Amino acid sequence: MAALGAVRCLFRSYSRVKNAQRSHQMLVRCSVRTFCSGTQDNALSDHAKPQFTDPAVQDILTRITGLDLQKVFRPIKQELKPPTYKLMTDDQLEQERFIVVREPDGILRKASWEERDRLIQTYFPKGGRKITAPLIFMEENLKRVFSQDRHTDVLDLCLVQFEPDSSEYIRLHEATYEDLNKHGKYDLLRSTRHFGGMAWYLVNARRVDGLIVDMLKRELFQDAVSLVSLFHMVHPHSESAQEAASQQATGTNLLKIYSQKESQRSGFIDLALQAYEQTAAESAAA
């Protein structure tokens, strides 16, 4: 038991650090260098919205990530040590990472993302990173890799190859999350360092219906409740959040309110919820 507790603690810390990288795709969309949502509630100012690094947010994301020891301890080709990241203001970012290129005609300009990444890797090489991005990241190759359910491989390699605020990092994470959501393959990231980032992305995009259904089908009832609670934290002025607050709803009632007021797939959620309730009742009677 002590060993399992240590594993849970290690995985929780590891997951929090790694998840922080992926949320940067929402960061650039908001045109700021802080973690923020991609879909804004107009009635709520940005600084008041929950952030990815908030303890309450991290607590929910860590809990719904799960802990499958076979995934946690699966063999990997090379150890990937979690890097350390810090939030920066725009001014700090410009001062610390400002790179310029002088054209043949003498004009001095800011380096493009591709030029910046190439120069940084040339003068400050990072282990495992290539000067030229691997061909796996090309659009046509991504489709083939996704068809082989290698989404985790893409995200792992992306963490090594690109900086979190680069356009390629954002594009690849978004493409991966979109493919997983489209085909309902959420379980591929469950119990990995990438699951929390995917959930955060879908919550901010107000597209968690599929993930909720998946959780209910897998009898992860509390995870579904936690996900809806996170949705209400990020979108407190949504009709679902206001109704849940007025009723002080929890558990099954919270899911039903979300299904009625917010969901675009209420029929699927209702059916999944009914199936879960029936299974729970049969288990209790046995």
GROMACS .gro file of C-alpha atoms in nm:
model
  286
    1MET     CA    1   0.000   0.000   0.000
    2ALA     CA    2   0.285   0.234   0.078
    3ALA     CA    3   0.433   0.170  -0.266
    4LEU     CA    4   0.100   0.237  -0.434
    5GLY     CA    5   0.062   0.561  -0.238
    6ALA     CA    6   0.405   0.669  -0.349
    7VAL     CA    7   0.316   0.592  -0.711
    8ARG     CA    8  -0.005   0.795  -0.685
    9CYS     CA    9   0.187   1.090  -0.542
   10LEU     CA   10   0.455   1.065  -0.811
   11PHE     CA   11   0.201   1.038  -1.090
   12ARG     CA   12   0.000   1.333  -0.958
   13SER     CA   13   0.306   1.560  -0.952
   14TYR     CA   14   0.422   1.437  -1.292
   15SER     CA   15   0.080   1.484  -1.445
   16ARG     CA   16   0.048   1.841  -1.318
   17VAL     CA   17   0.380   1.949  -1.464
   18LYS     CA   18   0.319   1.788  -1.800
   19ASN     CA   19  -0.037   1.904  -1.830
   20ALA     CA   20   0.082   2.263  -1.794
   21GLN     CA   21   0.257   2.240  -2.129
   22ARG     CA   22  -0.052   2.154  -2.327
   23SER     CA   23  -0.268   2.437  -2.207
   24HIS     CA   24  -0.051   2.681  -2.400
   25GLN     CA   25  -0.257   2.615  -2.710
   26MET     CA   26  -0.541   2.798  -2.539
   27LEU     CA   27  -0.289   3.063  -2.427
   28VAL     CA   28  -0.198   3.187  -2.774
   29ARG     CA   29  -0.561   3.193  -2.880
   30CYS     CA   30  -0.627   3.444  -2.605
   31SER     CA   31  -0.327   3.655  -2.714
   32VAL     CA   32  -0.174   3.654  -2.367
   33ARG     CA   33   0.106   3.457  -2.207
   34THR     CA   34  -0.102   3.311  -1.926
   35PHE     CA   35  -0.316   3.000  -1.919
   36CYS     CA   36  -0.668   3.092  -2.017
   37SER     CA   37  -0.969   2.951  -2.191
   38GLY     CA   38  -1.026   2.946  -2.564
   39THR     CA   39  -1.397   3.028  -2.529
   40GLN     CA   40  -1.463   3.342  -2.327
   41ASP     CA   41  -1.764   3.428  -2.115
   42ASN     CA   42  -1.820   3.789  -2.216
   43ALA     CA   43  -1.971   3.882  -1.882
   44LEU     CA   44  -1.661   3.771  -1.692
   45SER     CA   45  -1.322   3.940  -1.718
   46ASP     CA   46  -1.022   3.724  -1.808
   47HIS     CA   47  -0.836   3.777  -1.481
   48ALA     CA   48  -1.129   3.643  -1.282
   49LYS     CA   49  -1.163   3.318  -1.479
   50PRO     CA   50  -1.017   2.995  -1.340
   51GLN     CA   51  -0.669   2.925  -1.471
   52PHE     CA   52  -0.518   2.589  -1.564
   53THR     CA   53  -0.266   2.612  -1.281
   54ASP     CA   54  -0.525   2.692  -1.012
   55PRO     CA   55  -0.518   2.427  -0.734
   56ALA     CA   56  -0.892   2.359  -0.768
   57VAL     CA   57  -0.858   2.305  -1.143
   58GLN     CA   58  -0.553   2.084  -1.103
   59ASP     CA   59  -0.727   1.880  -0.836
   60ILE     CA   60  -1.015   1.797  -1.072
   61LEU     CA   61  -0.791   1.726  -1.371
   62THR     CA   62  -0.568   1.500  -1.163
   63ARG     CA   63  -0.865   1.303  -1.030
   64ILE     CA   64  -1.028   1.245  -1.369
   65THR     CA   65  -0.697   1.146  -1.529
   66GLY     CA   66  -0.709   0.814  -1.347
   67LEU     CA   67  -0.427   0.579  -1.255
   68ASP     CA   68  -0.371   0.275  -1.474
   69LEU     CA   69  -0.038   0.131  -1.358
   70GLN     CA   70   0.010  -0.055  -1.686
   71LYS     CA   71   0.008   0.275  -1.869
   72VAL     CA   72   0.214   0.458  -1.607
   73PHE     CA   73   0.490   0.197  -1.615
   74ARG     CA   74   0.471   0.099  -1.980
   75PRO     CA   75   0.813   0.065  -2.150
   76ILE     CA   76   0.942   0.377  -2.324
   77LYS     CA   77   1.235   0.415  -2.559
   78GLN     CA   78   1.386   0.708  -2.373
   79GLU     CA   79   1.324   0.866  -2.036
   80LEU     CA   80   1.150   1.203  -2.061
   81LYS     CA   81   1.220   1.418  -1.759
   82PRO     CA   82   0.954   1.678  -1.679
   83PRO     CA   83   1.080   2.030  -1.755
   84THR     CA   84   1.016   2.332  -1.536
   85TYR     CA   85   0.793   2.609  -1.670
   86LYS     CA   86   0.701   2.951  -1.539
   87LEU     CA   87   0.441   3.203  -1.642
   88MET     CA   88   0.575   3.520  -1.802
   89THR     CA   89   0.436   3.858  -1.890
   90ASP     CA   90   0.457   3.984  -2.248
   91ASP     CA   91   0.740   4.218  -2.151
   92GLN     CA   92   0.942   3.940  -1.990
   93LEU     CA   93   0.884   3.718  -2.289
   94GLU     CA   94   1.012   3.982  -2.529
   95GLN     CA   95   1.320   4.050  -2.316
   96GLU     CA   96   1.416   3.691  -2.256
   97ARG     CA   97   1.328   3.533  -2.592
   98PHE     CA   98   1.362   3.816  -2.842
   99ILE     CA   99   1.540   3.694  -3.158
  100VAL     CA  100   1.598   3.904  -3.470
  101VAL     CA  101   1.714   3.828  -3.823
  102ARG     CA  102   1.897   4.071  -4.053
  103GLU     CA  103   1.795   4.051  -4.418
  104PRO     CA  104   2.055   4.083  -4.700
  105ASP     CA  105   1.936   4.440  -4.764
  106GLY     CA  106   2.014   4.534  -4.401
  107ILE     CA  107   1.659   4.533  -4.266
  108LEU     CA  108   1.631   4.394  -3.913
  109ARG     CA  109   1.316   4.198  -3.833
  110LYS     CA  110   1.182   3.959  -3.574
  111ALA     CA  111   1.254   3.595  -3.643
  112SER     CA  112   0.965   3.373  -3.746
  113TRP     CA  113   0.868   3.084  -3.521
  114GLU     CA  114   1.052   2.840  -3.748
  115GLU     CA  115   1.367   3.055  -3.758
  116ARG     CA  116   1.357   3.105  -3.382
  117ASP     CA  117   1.323   2.735  -3.308
  118ARG     CA  118   1.606   2.652  -3.548
  119LEU     CA  119   1.840   2.912  -3.400
  120ILE     CA  120   1.766   2.813  -3.042
  121GLN     CA  121   1.832   2.448  -3.123
  122THR     CA  122   2.156   2.537  -3.305
  123TYR     CA  123   2.308   2.744  -3.026
  124PHE     CA  124   2.132   2.590  -2.727
  125PRO     CA  125   2.070   2.229  -2.831
  126LYS     CA  126   1.809   2.035  -2.637
  127GLY     CA  127   1.844   1.661  -2.608
  128GLY     CA  128   1.610   1.469  -2.836
  129ARG     CA  129   1.512   1.779  -3.038
  130LYS     CA  130   1.594   1.793  -3.409
  131ILE     CA  131   1.675   2.107  -3.605
  132THR     CA  132   1.422   1.998  -3.868
  133ALA     CA  133   1.089   1.878  -3.735
  134PRO     CA  134   1.020   1.504  -3.782
  135LEU     CA  135   0.808   1.413  -4.085
  136ILE     CA  136   0.550   1.255  -3.855
  137PHE     CA  137   0.417   1.606  -3.788
  138MET     CA  138   0.315   1.662  -4.152
  139GLU     CA  139  -0.060   1.673  -4.203
  140GLU     CA  140  -0.080   1.365  -4.423
  141ASN     CA  141   0.138   1.163  -4.185
  142LEU     CA  142  -0.062   1.270  -3.881
  143LYS     CA  143  -0.374   1.113  -4.025
  144ARG     CA  144  -0.193   0.781  -4.068
  145VAL     CA  145  -0.049   0.795  -3.716
  146PHE     CA  146  -0.388   0.881  -3.566
  147SER     CA  147  -0.545   0.585  -3.747
  148GLN     CA  148  -0.293   0.367  -3.561
  149ASP     CA  149  -0.403   0.515  -3.224
  150ARG     CA  150  -0.058   0.667  -3.166
  151HIS     CA  151  -0.187   0.998  -3.031
  152THR     CA  152   0.026   0.972  -2.718
  153ASP     CA  153   0.340   0.925  -2.930
  154VAL     CA  154   0.262   1.244  -3.121
  155LEU     CA  155   0.214   1.446  -2.802
  156ASP     CA  156   0.525   1.300  -2.636
  157LEU     CA  157   0.739   1.388  -2.937
  158CYS     CA  158   0.578   1.732  -2.963
  159LEU     CA  159   0.683   1.811  -2.604
  160VAL     CA  160   1.045   1.744  -2.696
  161GLN     CA  161   1.048   1.911  -3.037
  162PHE     CA  162   0.867   2.242  -2.979
  163GLU     CA  163   0.836   2.518  -2.723
  164PRO     CA  164   0.489   2.538  -2.563
  165ASP     CA  165   0.409   2.875  -2.719
  166SER     CA  166   0.516   2.785  -3.073
  167SER     CA  167   0.257   2.767  -3.350
  168GLU     CA  168   0.347   2.406  -3.429
  169TYR     CA  169   0.306   2.298  -3.067
  170ILE     CA  170  -0.040   2.454  -3.064
  171ARG     CA  171  -0.139   2.309  -3.402
  172LEU     CA  172  -0.034   1.956  -3.313
  173HIS     CA  173  -0.205   1.950  -2.975
  174GLU     CA  174  -0.523   2.092  -3.123
  175ALA     CA  175  -0.519   1.839  -3.410
  176THR     CA  176  -0.464   1.553  -3.166
  177TYR     CA  177  -0.742   1.660  -2.929
  178GLU     CA  178  -0.981   1.716  -3.219
  179ASP     CA  179  -0.916   1.370  -3.362
  180LEU     CA  180  -0.966   1.206  -3.022
  181ASN     CA  181  -1.291   1.395  -2.970
  182LYS     CA  182  -1.415   1.320  -3.321
  183HIS     CA  183  -1.366   0.944  -3.282
  184GLY     CA  184  -1.438   0.921  -2.909
  185LYS     CA  185  -1.095   0.775  -2.832
  186TYR     CA  186  -1.051   0.956  -2.503
  187ASP     CA  187  -0.930   0.644  -2.324
  188LEU     CA  188  -0.605   0.653  -2.522
  189LEU     CA  189  -0.494   0.946  -2.305
  190ARG     CA  190  -0.650   0.832  -1.978
  191SER     CA  191  -0.386   0.771  -1.708
  192THR     CA  192  -0.128   0.967  -1.910
  193ARG     CA  193   0.014   1.314  -1.860
  194HIS     CA  194  -0.189   1.436  -2.159
  195PHE     CA  195  -0.542   1.361  -2.037
  196GLY     CA  196  -0.579   1.673  -1.823
  197GLY     CA  197  -0.477   1.899  -2.110
  198MET     CA  198  -0.732   1.737  -2.340
  199ALA     CA  199  -1.007   1.776  -2.080
  200TRP     CA  200  -0.911   2.142  -2.022
  201TYR     CA  201  -0.917   2.207  -2.396
  202LEU     CA  202  -1.263   2.054  -2.437
  203VAL     CA  203  -1.402   2.235  -2.132
  204ASN     CA  204  -1.290   2.573  -2.263
  205ALA     CA  205  -1.428   2.491  -2.607
  206ARG     CA  206  -1.762   2.389  -2.445
  207ARG     CA  207  -1.743   2.047  -2.611
  208VAL     CA  208  -1.736   1.797  -2.326
  209ASP     CA  209  -2.048   1.599  -2.424
  210GLY     CA  210  -1.855   1.313  -2.580
  211LEU     CA  211  -1.616   1.283  -2.287
  212ILE     CA  212  -1.906   1.280  -2.039
  213VAL     CA  213  -2.077   0.998  -2.231
  214ASP     CA  214  -1.750   0.805  -2.243
  215MET     CA  215  -1.706   0.840  -1.868
  216LEU     CA  216  -2.058   0.721  -1.796
  217LYS     CA  217  -2.021   0.421  -2.029
  218ARG     CA  218  -1.704   0.325  -1.839
  219GLU     CA  219  -1.888   0.366  -1.509
  220LEU     CA  220  -1.669   0.662  -1.415
  221PHE     CA  221  -1.964   0.846  -1.265
  222GLN     CA  222  -1.766   1.066  -1.028
  223ASP     CA  223  -1.532   1.168  -1.309
  224ALA     CA  224  -1.832   1.284  -1.513
  225VAL     CA  225  -1.962   1.485  -1.216
  226SER     CA  226  -1.618   1.640  -1.165
  227LEU     CA  227  -1.594   1.732  -1.534
  228VAL     CA  228  -1.931   1.910  -1.524
  229SER     CA  229  -1.823   2.088  -1.206
  230LEU     CA  230  -1.510   2.209  -1.388
  231PHE     CA  231  -1.725   2.323  -1.680
  232HIS     CA  232  -1.934   2.532  -1.442
  233MET     CA  233  -1.619   2.681  -1.286
  234VAL     CA  234  -1.494   2.793  -1.628
  235HIS     CA  235  -1.836   2.902  -1.758
  236PRO     CA  236  -2.016   3.031  -1.447
  237HIS     CA  237  -2.265   3.237  -1.647
  238SER     CA  238  -2.386   2.945  -1.856
  239GLU     CA  239  -2.750   2.848  -1.807
  240SER     CA  240  -2.639   2.511  -1.675
  241ALA     CA  241  -2.407   2.661  -1.412
  242GLN     CA  242  -2.667   2.908  -1.290
  243GLU     CA  243  -2.938   2.642  -1.264
  244ALA     CA  244  -2.705   2.405  -1.078
  245ALA     CA  245  -2.608   2.683  -0.838
  246SER     CA  246  -2.968   2.778  -0.768
  247GLN     CA  247  -3.054   2.416  -0.684
  248GLN     CA  248  -2.719   2.344  -0.518
  249ALA     CA  249  -2.719   2.034  -0.737
  250THR     CA  250  -2.471   1.750  -0.694
  251GLY     CA  251  -2.419   1.402  -0.835
  252THR     CA  252  -2.689   1.275  -1.071
  253ASN     CA  253  -2.888   1.597  -1.053
  254LEU     CA  254  -2.584   1.796  -1.164
  255LEU     CA  255  -2.543   1.577  -1.472
  256LYS     CA  256  -2.915   1.599  -1.555
  257ILE     CA  257  -2.909   1.979  -1.535
  258TYR     CA  258  -2.608   1.993  -1.766
  259SER     CA  259  -2.780   1.758  -2.009
  260GLN     CA  260  -3.097   1.968  -2.015
  261LYS     CA  261  -2.944   2.317  -2.021
  262GLU     CA  262  -2.612   2.288  -2.202
  263SER     CA  263  -2.557   1.960  -2.384
  264GLN     CA  264  -2.587   1.928  -2.760
  265ARG     CA  265  -2.615   1.552  -2.714
  266SER     CA  266  -2.861   1.538  -2.427
  267GLY     CA  267  -3.017   1.217  -2.557
  268PHE     CA  268  -2.684   1.033  -2.545
  269ILE     CA  269  -2.604   1.161  -2.197
  270ASP     CA  270  -2.951   1.074  -2.067
  271LEU     CA  271  -2.925   0.720  -2.205
  272ALA     CA  272  -2.576   0.673  -2.065
  273LEU     CA  273  -2.691   0.808  -1.730
  274GLN     CA  274  -2.993   0.575  -1.726
  275ALA     CA  275  -2.773   0.277  -1.807
  276TYR     CA  276  -2.535   0.372  -1.528
  277GLU     CA  277  -2.818   0.413  -1.276
  278GLN     CA  278  -2.965   0.076  -1.374
  279THR     CA  279  -2.627  -0.095  -1.337
  280ALA     CA  280  -2.570   0.070  -0.999
  281ALA     CA  281  -2.917  -0.038  -0.880
  282GLU     CA  282  -2.856  -0.397  -0.988
  283SER     CA  283  -2.519  -0.403  -0.816
  284ALA     CA  284  -2.672  -0.269  -0.494
  285ALA     CA  285  -2.948  -0.529  -0.502
  286ALA     CA  286  -2.708  -0.819  -0.562
   0.00000   0.00000   0.00000
